[in-house]
Amino acid sequence: MTVYSKKLEFNTQERIAFIKITDLVRKAVRESGVQDGIVLVNSMHITSSIFINDDESGLIQDFKDWLEKLAPKNFDYQHHHTGEKNGFSHLWRTIMGREVVVSVQNFELELGPWEEIFYGEFDGQSDKKILVKVLGE
Amino acid sequence: MTVYSKKLEFNTQERIAFIKITDLVRKAVRESGVQDGIVLVNSMHITSSIFINDDESGLIQDFKDWLEKLAPKNFDYQHHHTGEKNGFSHLWRTIMGREVVVSVQNFELELGPWEEIFYGEFDGQSDKKILVKVLGE
Amino acid sequence: MTVYSKKLEFNTQERIAFIKITDLVRKAVRESGVQDGIVLVNSMHITSSIFINDDESGLIQDFKDWLEKLAPKNFDYQHHHTGEKNGFSHLWRTIMGREVVVSVQNFELELGPWEEIFYGEFDGQSDKKILVKVLGE
């Protein structure tokens, strides 16, 4: 059994960003030497997300508009009484999810036809890490 | 360590369908020969979902009504400018989730008293695959 | 390869409760003897959740208020025709998620700076179990 860990580091220019990381995860899987197993990819922060969906700019805009409807940025969240201004970021990340687990087969990510792995950042412009953990044989 | 992969194939009659797949996953777990470990079950498509909840027809209807409220079918999604008509399907799948990871114990799924594994299809009537991956010893 | 299972047991005083369980999961990880791997933590019930977010009381209140907006307690859910009164609990759990998978490194949970593991109970006041499963070497 092989276990391999890697951190991906980001500091987004925009507060809200959707970044495709499929190739970075693919690279980590190859580095791991794991032929058959799984890979866990998770944000290490509570205002960002790892999720799988389509790499289509219209859909990314739909996600942003929809999340704004479900949990508006400008709202008097209780969390803001601590001095924070990112109440919505915590809720957006809850909708989009913290992590994905993906199959590894023949040293490669085993993804469906349109599956792409995304890092969704909802309170960026500071140093953030994504954890990639490969397990298998 | 044993790693076992299996694909489940579907082509639903209806565009929107909720199908209980617990027994199909249970069968894959037995085929794997894994006594103690985990099983990953994920949709390989970006408009469908694997989730765990109750096998109760009223609740399934509640899910459909609720998803329609959170992300209506008839809405001018940006994604539709590509010619697609399934903007809502991507959002429904985001709410319901892409995957589940379940414990395997004594060659069996280790589920709570009412836990059933469902395949939620939100843009069906074409060939779809579900990936089942068992890891353990 | 080592596989270790543990059940955490709860019976909350309140119907709705958010309980930080990071230390209980940490303890299970140490008991497992796993140095490098992953840990799956999932609710064994369909009206409660395991999720990762911030341990901040204002934010916990924001979650409660937001979930009430997305899926109100007092609503005539189809599921209630079975005699149940917990339609909202199933929907809240869907938003918050059933499970988390976390990296284990050096016999410890590998969490980001503010990540805390929570048990979110949305239909409590009865016996509930959380499954903790550690895999690795």
XYZ file of C-alpha atoms in Angstrom:
411
model
C 0.000 0.000 0.000
C 1.218 3.470 -0.921
C 0.101 6.744 0.674
C 1.202 10.025 -0.908
C 0.475 13.597 0.223
C 0.869 16.902 -1.567
C -0.225 20.484 -0.924
C -1.278 22.840 -3.700
C -0.827 26.541 -2.857
C -2.911 29.452 -4.114
C -3.420 33.143 -3.489
C -6.202 34.325 -5.794
C -6.262 37.845 -7.264
C -10.032 38.038 -6.861
C -11.992 37.436 -3.666
C -14.208 34.939 -5.518
C -12.527 32.587 -7.978
C -13.212 29.264 -9.703
C -9.982 27.530 -10.780
C -9.763 24.224 -12.643
C -7.188 22.011 -10.894
C -7.706 18.682 -12.697
C -4.193 18.729 -14.204
C -2.547 19.558 -10.869
C -4.346 16.623 -9.227
C -3.446 14.387 -12.189
C 0.217 15.334 -11.705
C 0.071 14.485 -7.987
C -1.489 11.111 -8.823
C 1.377 10.325 -11.243
C 3.970 11.406 -8.675
C 2.388 9.069 -6.112
C 3.139 5.961 -8.165
C -0.288 4.614 -7.178
C -1.693 2.396 -9.935
C -5.078 1.544 -8.462
C -6.740 3.388 -5.571
C -8.368 6.684 -4.645
C -7.386 10.318 -4.278
C -8.858 12.712 -1.706
C -8.749 16.407 -2.653
C -9.894 18.887 -0.009
C -9.676 22.545 0.764
C -7.834 23.183 4.053
C -9.918 26.323 4.604
C -13.530 26.831 5.632
C -14.475 29.462 3.053
C -13.429 27.550 -0.054
C -14.445 24.389 -1.806
C -13.298 21.499 -3.972
C -16.001 20.249 -6.311
C -16.449 18.478 -9.635
C -18.470 19.935 -12.479
C -18.291 21.208 -16.060
C -15.561 23.562 -17.340
C -17.991 25.995 -19.009
C -17.823 29.727 -18.305
C -21.607 30.234 -18.489
C -22.155 27.556 -15.868
C -19.490 29.085 -13.610
C -21.419 32.380 -13.840
C -24.642 30.471 -13.037
C -22.994 29.072 -9.892
C -22.000 32.586 -8.769
C -25.483 34.034 -9.421
C -27.194 31.081 -7.745
C -24.990 31.137 -4.654
C -25.633 34.881 -4.319
C -29.388 34.131 -4.353
C -29.119 31.337 -1.772
C -26.757 33.268 0.541
C -26.269 36.973 -0.335
C -22.932 38.674 0.299
C -24.559 41.765 1.806
C -26.470 40.376 4.747
C -26.141 40.965 8.474
C -24.745 37.542 9.417
C -24.228 36.845 13.134
C -20.703 35.767 12.221
C -19.940 39.404 11.321
C -20.239 40.405 14.985
C -16.755 38.897 15.398
C -15.417 41.469 12.905
C -15.460 39.015 9.975
C -17.167 39.943 6.712
C -17.292 36.488 5.151
C -20.508 34.935 6.439
C -21.614 34.191 2.902
C -18.287 32.477 2.106
C -18.931 29.816 4.772
C -22.418 29.177 3.358
C -21.289 29.083 -0.270
C -18.634 26.531 0.614
C -21.262 24.418 2.393
C -23.349 24.276 -0.804
C -20.367 23.540 -3.058
C -18.690 21.022 -0.716
C -15.313 20.717 1.028
C -13.810 17.715 -0.743
C -13.991 15.124 -3.486
C -12.805 11.518 -3.563
C -11.910 10.237 -7.037
C -10.916 6.803 -8.297
C -7.353 6.215 -9.537
C -6.928 3.540 -12.240
C -3.787 2.762 -14.308
C -1.899 5.628 -12.612
C -4.603 8.090 -13.827
C -7.641 9.916 -12.465
C -10.735 7.948 -13.451
C -13.148 10.744 -14.364
C -16.363 10.718 -16.373
C -16.581 12.450 -19.784
C -17.142 16.019 -18.509
C -15.875 15.800 -14.941
C -13.339 18.499 -14.048
C -12.035 19.204 -10.550
C -12.457 22.817 -9.390
C -11.145 24.882 -6.514
C -13.886 27.368 -5.600
C -12.510 30.248 -3.534
C -15.077 32.465 -1.825
C -12.833 34.623 0.379
C -9.494 34.743 -1.401
C -6.626 37.210 -1.741
C -4.660 35.404 0.971
C -2.540 32.215 1.127
C -4.593 29.035 0.818
C -3.748 25.345 0.620
C -5.405 22.342 -0.978
C -4.535 18.883 0.262
C -4.165 16.004 -2.204
C -3.871 12.517 -0.705
C -3.453 9.403 -2.818
C -3.971 5.885 -1.394
C -3.692 2.589 -3.212
C -1.269 0.062 -4.567
C -4.774 -4.645 0.388
C -7.466 -5.233 -2.211
C -8.821 -2.666 -4.677
C -11.891 -3.533 -6.736
C -13.669 -1.449 -9.400
C -17.059 -1.844 -11.004
C -19.258 0.298 -13.233
C -23.053 0.313 -12.950
C -24.844 1.332 -16.149
C -28.180 3.129 -16.471
C -30.342 4.812 -19.063
C -33.406 6.178 -17.289
C -36.819 6.362 -18.968
C -37.553 9.700 -17.321
C -35.372 12.801 -17.419
C -35.511 13.012 -13.618
C -35.252 9.773 -11.654
C -34.389 8.574 -8.158
C -33.216 4.941 -8.134
C -32.244 2.947 -5.039
C -28.920 1.189 -5.742
C -28.057 -0.176 -2.285
C -28.332 -3.809 -3.424
C -26.157 -3.199 -6.501
C -23.453 -1.646 -4.316
C -23.802 -4.481 -1.790
C -23.251 -6.979 -4.636
C -20.105 -5.149 -5.777
C -18.789 -5.187 -2.204
C -19.283 -8.963 -1.984
C -17.603 -9.464 -5.376
C -14.608 -7.452 -4.174
C -13.782 -9.921 -1.402
C -12.978 -6.959 0.868
C -13.743 -7.819 4.503
C -12.931 -4.492 6.159
C -12.528 -1.182 4.331
C -14.487 1.463 2.460
C -16.451 1.794 -0.754
C -16.596 4.945 -2.893
C -19.727 5.305 -5.044
C -19.811 8.247 -7.453
C -21.691 9.407 -10.494
C -19.383 9.767 -13.521
C -21.601 12.556 -14.863
C -22.074 16.171 -13.816
C -25.862 16.279 -13.869
C -26.506 13.338 -11.573
C -25.849 12.432 -7.982
C -25.149 9.644 -5.535
C -26.590 10.315 -2.087
C -27.828 8.500 1.001
C -31.277 9.053 2.450
C -34.590 7.373 3.228
C -36.429 5.084 0.786
C -39.806 6.820 1.200
C -41.792 8.014 -1.816
C -43.154 11.134 -0.079
C -39.631 12.248 0.790
C -38.462 11.638 -2.789
C -41.294 13.945 -3.939
C -40.194 16.494 -1.305
C -36.671 16.414 -2.752
C -38.014 17.084 -6.264
C -40.260 19.967 -5.109
C -37.497 21.477 -2.982
C -34.845 21.288 -5.710
C -37.286 22.943 -8.124
C -37.689 25.794 -5.614
C -33.934 26.216 -5.066
C -33.059 25.978 -8.788
C -36.038 26.068 -11.186
C -35.978 24.112 -14.436
C -37.390 27.015 -16.448
C -34.837 29.748 -15.938
C -32.557 31.562 -18.350
C -29.258 30.031 -17.171
C -26.052 31.354 -18.795
C -25.154 27.721 -19.455
C -28.049 27.564 -21.938
C -26.228 29.963 -24.281
C -24.111 26.941 -25.269
C -27.286 25.225 -26.534
C -27.684 23.120 -23.381
C -30.999 23.050 -21.523
C -29.802 21.468 -18.292
C -28.589 24.357 -16.148
C -30.848 23.237 -13.314
C -29.460 19.679 -13.487
C -25.937 20.894 -12.599
C -27.313 22.842 -9.626
C -29.535 20.015 -8.375
C -26.571 17.659 -8.461
C -24.516 20.183 -6.475
C -27.146 20.198 -3.708
C -27.534 16.404 -3.658
C -23.798 15.609 -3.946
C -21.578 13.670 -6.381
C -20.459 10.767 -4.220
C -20.684 8.828 -0.987
C -18.026 6.893 0.934
C -19.388 4.027 3.033
C -17.720 1.691 5.512
C -17.379 -2.018 4.654
C -17.357 -4.444 7.594
C -17.536 -8.263 7.492
C -17.840 -8.204 3.662
C -20.989 -6.008 3.987
C -21.978 -2.356 3.654
C -22.074 -0.843 7.141
C -25.157 1.373 6.938
C -27.295 2.953 9.638
C -30.897 1.808 10.235
C -32.526 3.833 7.428
C -29.602 4.593 5.166
C -30.201 3.674 1.499
C -27.913 4.604 -1.394
C -29.640 6.484 -4.235
C -28.708 7.424 -7.773
C -30.375 10.766 -8.496
C -30.547 11.460 -12.214
C -31.444 15.008 -13.251
C -30.831 14.868 -17.010
C -31.379 11.258 -17.983
C -32.621 9.370 -21.040
C -29.035 8.701 -22.152
C -26.283 6.240 -21.158
C -24.822 6.946 -17.707
C -22.293 5.201 -15.498
C -21.784 4.955 -11.761
C -18.363 4.014 -10.428
C -18.075 1.688 -7.416
C -14.603 1.345 -5.903
C -13.896 -0.897 -2.909
C -10.644 -0.631 -0.901
C -9.620 -2.642 2.110
C -8.298 -5.972 3.261
C -2.471 -1.749 5.941
C -4.541 -1.048 9.041
C -8.310 -0.567 9.181
C -9.896 0.653 12.414
C -13.580 1.268 13.222
C -15.231 3.088 16.077
C -18.741 4.275 16.857
C -19.449 7.526 18.704
C -22.798 7.590 20.525
C -25.010 10.598 21.189
C -28.463 11.464 22.440
C -28.864 15.233 22.237
C -30.978 17.197 24.722
C -32.231 19.506 21.993
C -33.897 18.459 18.748
C -31.399 20.591 16.809
C -27.776 20.576 17.970
C -24.314 21.374 16.625
C -21.575 19.495 18.501
C -17.838 19.790 17.863
C -16.355 16.277 17.664
C -12.813 17.021 16.449
C -11.217 15.712 19.678
C -13.280 12.502 19.624
C -12.178 11.829 16.046
C -8.565 12.695 16.952
C -8.748 10.137 19.783
C -10.053 7.444 17.417
C -7.219 8.210 14.981
C -4.632 7.746 17.756
C -6.278 4.492 18.881
C -6.084 3.188 15.317
C -2.297 3.312 15.229
C -2.507 4.597 11.649
C 0.441 6.892 10.866
C -0.448 7.938 7.333
C -3.867 7.516 5.714
C -7.412 8.815 5.829
C -10.356 8.834 8.211
C -14.008 8.649 7.153
C -16.499 10.176 9.615
C -20.189 9.755 8.805
C -23.540 10.011 10.474
C -25.355 6.657 10.500
C -28.707 8.475 10.389
C -30.504 10.332 7.616
C -31.499 13.417 9.582
C -28.062 14.379 10.835
C -24.792 15.485 9.351
C -21.026 15.464 9.727
C -19.407 18.595 8.321
C -16.299 20.743 8.720
C -16.467 24.452 9.443
C -15.568 27.130 11.988
C -16.167 26.784 15.745
C -17.846 30.196 16.121
C -21.225 30.547 17.819
C -22.427 33.360 15.528
C -21.741 31.230 12.470
C -23.569 28.267 14.021
C -26.584 30.559 14.475
C -26.207 31.688 10.842
C -26.344 28.045 9.744
C -29.569 27.492 11.719
C -31.224 30.659 10.338
C -30.105 29.902 6.782
C -31.268 26.276 6.858
C -34.647 27.444 8.173
C -34.896 29.785 5.166
C -33.918 27.107 2.647
C -36.153 24.416 4.177
C -38.600 25.626 6.846
C -39.551 23.388 9.769
C -43.236 24.236 9.498
C -44.120 23.132 5.999
C -46.493 20.480 4.713
C -43.884 18.010 3.474
C -45.151 14.893 1.635
C -42.964 12.880 4.006
C -45.275 13.905 6.858
C -48.106 11.825 5.382
C -46.253 8.816 6.845
C -46.736 10.294 10.325
C -43.194 11.729 10.455
C -42.623 15.375 11.346
C -39.020 15.672 10.227
C -39.179 16.546 6.534
C -36.959 19.569 7.100
C -34.360 17.425 8.932
C -33.748 15.329 5.798
C -33.301 18.490 3.710
C -31.027 20.227 6.234
C -28.806 17.158 6.323
C -28.644 17.161 2.529
C -27.325 20.739 2.553
C -24.827 20.105 5.368
C -23.623 16.709 4.093
C -23.490 13.158 5.436
C -19.766 12.605 5.810
C -16.246 13.970 5.699
C -12.976 12.304 4.693
C -9.885 13.773 6.361
C -6.181 13.104 5.890
C -4.217 11.415 8.704
C -0.497 12.318 8.927
C 1.942 11.427 11.725
C -0.848 9.716 13.720
C -2.835 13.003 13.695
C -5.761 14.579 11.846
C -4.358 16.841 9.149
C -6.719 19.819 9.348
C -6.385 23.377 8.048
C -6.049 26.333 10.455
C -9.751 26.721 11.313
C -11.179 23.348 10.338
C -13.265 21.706 13.059
C -15.378 18.578 12.643
C -19.039 19.004 13.642
C -21.932 16.642 14.235
C -25.071 18.470 13.140
C -28.203 16.876 14.584
C -31.535 17.991 13.104
C -33.920 15.488 14.717
C -32.309 14.516 18.001
C -33.472 13.453 21.457
C -32.948 9.798 20.565
C -29.940 7.428 20.313
C -27.668 8.209 17.374
C -24.353 6.833 16.165
C -21.445 8.292 14.231
C -19.076 5.950 12.423
C -15.332 6.672 12.414
C -13.222 4.535 10.068
C -9.445 4.941 9.784
C -7.467 3.400 6.888
C -3.747 3.617 6.264
C -0.394 2.281 7.322
